């Protein structure tokens, strides 16, 4: 155990395709989080920006960009980047500052204005970049990897395209109840099956969109929270930011090949499993203690994989857990009560922070119609390109 | 555009990786600087050809035209390209590659044997960019 920090405030800018600058979304989310915390921006001792990849500097120096937009007030500033795990690393940096005494109260902000269509690497001829290479040599977009994982599950565990469609049906149902979600329409399995194939066996409605959006949290020491009149805040008890262990034998974005296991046997658990285990160990809880989980459903099939990687069920039994309704609202362990990426779309640096926002609202009992009854412990899980693990455990 | 990833022609075509002389770890794409096994003090990295045949770990396709830096002619309709992840038994590695022209997802199953064959990524009037393709064994293009 490394000690806990309080989540004093959570805020978002609604996800969508708004066509504005990412700074606007981040500032809106930050102001919402500050209001939620009952704090003035000038009370904040440190701001941490989750970086976004923008041509030109402002996206790469997100901390200072948001600080300037909110009005320079002399706060300590940090900017972090870890692809999809950026938000979790920003939360981790905030926690480290608080626990080390460098800062008492920290504002963490992430926002993005996603480009249209597939994510693609930065321009130029860059054969030393694995992300550039997979596009150049193979035309392997992100959905290609999701399709590979989905097909593998079908072959090994007997999952069906209809199982995957049921993830979308479930998440769309919960997203319809979330005012911050981009897509707020219920979807049927027939609609999923009728949508165009993007990467066999996955269809358009199996794959998350790219979106604009912003999310922010205000974190503080428990002592600050008490002084501020919040004796029982939602607390962050673990942040997992682990790397894989050699040899990583599950083909991972953006690689063209796995590590070879010819000289060293693969570890007993996969990288995704190790992300969750590190969080459980740090928090001193197990999957049986969870009230809810927010996972990175880049594709419907990937959500089913996370059930197993988080230990919500045994390996190969993810689809059964879903079919039994255990991961729906009212089930044993609701997953993506927020609606997930299926309802939000990807706004890369904001998403892992948005997951923490949802945990905070759920654990406070403020999630409205999508509230998980009696929520006490929640986990978020996510994985960033190039081997960035990410999971956060919050408790009440 | 990438140097030293494959060599040879016809039946002699092979993917090229490197092998650590100290711990025998294999790397593809080739690793020429440091062995990535954290338990290895590091040895010389020697070029090795990879197994010609392997089994399908998984497969999928791209029904939409991939963005740049993938090169395709926007004037022509997009022809979905199958991609196959292949497990090489001797090297205990999974290598992703495009399927040979004409091979679609309907032709594939997980566990099926495939072999590596030379292929063309694209060509213009001056240059032909070559690559590797995976093709089910017993199929002759
Ligand atoms: Zn070695």
PDB file of N, CA and C in Angstrom, chain A residues 153 159 304-305 307-308 313-323 327:
ATOM      1  N   UNK A 153     -10.441 -15.136 -30.227  1.00  0.00           N
ATOM      2  CA  UNK A 153     -11.393 -15.546 -29.182  1.00  0.00           C
ATOM      3  C   UNK A 153     -12.422 -16.516 -29.755  1.00  0.00           C
ATOM      4  N   UNK A 159     -16.465 -17.852 -28.760  1.00  0.00           N
ATOM      5  CA  UNK A 159     -17.290 -16.628 -28.781  1.00  0.00           C
ATOM      6  C   UNK A 159     -17.891 -16.469 -30.178  1.00  0.00           C
ATOM      7  N   UNK A 304     -14.877  -8.180 -23.662  1.00  0.00           N
ATOM      8  CA  UNK A 304     -15.021  -9.546 -23.152  1.00  0.00           C
ATOM      9  C   UNK A 304     -13.667 -10.056 -22.652  1.00  0.00           C
ATOM     10  N   UNK A 305     -12.615  -9.728 -23.387  1.00  0.00           N
ATOM     11  CA  UNK A 305     -11.263 -10.120 -22.979  1.00  0.00           C
ATOM     12  C   UNK A 305     -10.905  -9.521 -21.616  1.00  0.00           C
ATOM     13  N   UNK A 307     -12.837  -8.876 -19.161  1.00  0.00           N
ATOM     14  CA  UNK A 307     -13.507  -9.578 -18.049  1.00  0.00           C
ATOM     15  C   UNK A 307     -12.565 -10.624 -17.473  1.00  0.00           C
ATOM     16  N   UNK A 308     -11.911 -11.339 -18.390  1.00  0.00           N
ATOM     17  CA  UNK A 308     -11.006 -12.408 -17.966  1.00  0.00           C
ATOM     18  C   UNK A 308      -9.708 -11.832 -17.421  1.00  0.00           C
ATOM     19  N   UNK A 313     -14.007 -13.368 -14.216  1.00  0.00           N
ATOM     20  CA  UNK A 313     -14.413 -14.747 -14.475  1.00  0.00           C
ATOM     21  C   UNK A 313     -13.156 -15.482 -14.918  1.00  0.00           C
ATOM     22  N   UNK A 314     -13.288 -16.805 -15.066  1.00  0.00           N
ATOM     23  CA  UNK A 314     -12.138 -17.593 -15.495  1.00  0.00           C
ATOM     24  C   UNK A 314     -11.864 -17.364 -16.979  1.00  0.00           C
ATOM     25  N   UNK A 315     -10.654 -17.745 -17.417  1.00  0.00           N
ATOM     26  CA  UNK A 315     -10.280 -17.587 -18.808  1.00  0.00           C
ATOM     27  C   UNK A 315     -11.244 -18.376 -19.694  1.00  0.00           C
ATOM     28  N   UNK A 316     -11.708 -17.743 -20.745  1.00  0.00           N
ATOM     29  CA  UNK A 316     -12.604 -18.412 -21.689  1.00  0.00           C
ATOM     30  C   UNK A 316     -14.075 -18.253 -21.340  1.00  0.00           C
ATOM     31  N   UNK A 317     -14.353 -17.677 -20.150  1.00  0.00           N
ATOM     32  CA  UNK A 317     -15.749 -17.595 -19.713  1.00  0.00           C
ATOM     33  C   UNK A 317     -16.332 -16.191 -19.795  1.00  0.00           C
ATOM     34  N   UNK A 318     -15.609 -15.298 -20.484  1.00  0.00           N
ATOM     35  CA  UNK A 318     -16.084 -13.917 -20.595  1.00  0.00           C
ATOM     36  C   UNK A 318     -17.444 -13.813 -21.265  1.00  0.00           C
ATOM     37  N   UNK A 319     -17.606 -14.548 -22.359  1.00  0.00           N
ATOM     38  CA  UNK A 319     -18.877 -14.452 -23.087  1.00  0.00           C
ATOM     39  C   UNK A 319     -20.035 -14.984 -22.235  1.00  0.00           C
ATOM     40  N   UNK A 320     -19.755 -15.988 -21.417  1.00  0.00           N
ATOM     41  CA  UNK A 320     -20.801 -16.537 -20.535  1.00  0.00           C
ATOM     42  C   UNK A 320     -21.199 -15.480 -19.493  1.00  0.00           C
ATOM     43  N   UNK A 321     -20.198 -14.809 -18.933  1.00  0.00           N
ATOM     44  CA  UNK A 321     -20.473 -13.755 -17.944  1.00  0.00           C
ATOM     45  C   UNK A 321     -21.396 -12.696 -18.546  1.00  0.00           C
ATOM     46  N   UNK A 322     -21.099 -12.353 -19.797  1.00  0.00           N
ATOM     47  CA  UNK A 322     -21.912 -11.363 -20.519  1.00  0.00           C
ATOM     48  C   UNK A 322     -23.323 -11.895 -20.768  1.00  0.00           C
ATOM     49  N   UNK A 323     -23.406 -13.132 -21.296  1.00  0.00           N
ATOM     50  CA  UNK A 323     -24.714 -13.720 -21.612  1.00  0.00           C
ATOM     51  C   UNK A 323     -25.580 -13.836 -20.364  1.00  0.00           C
ATOM     52  N   UNK A 327     -22.546  -8.476 -16.312  1.00  0.00           N
ATOM     53  CA  UNK A 327     -21.809  -7.227 -16.513  1.00  0.00           C
ATOM     54  C   UNK A 327     -22.733  -6.077 -16.916  1.00  0.00           C
TER      55      UNK A 327
END
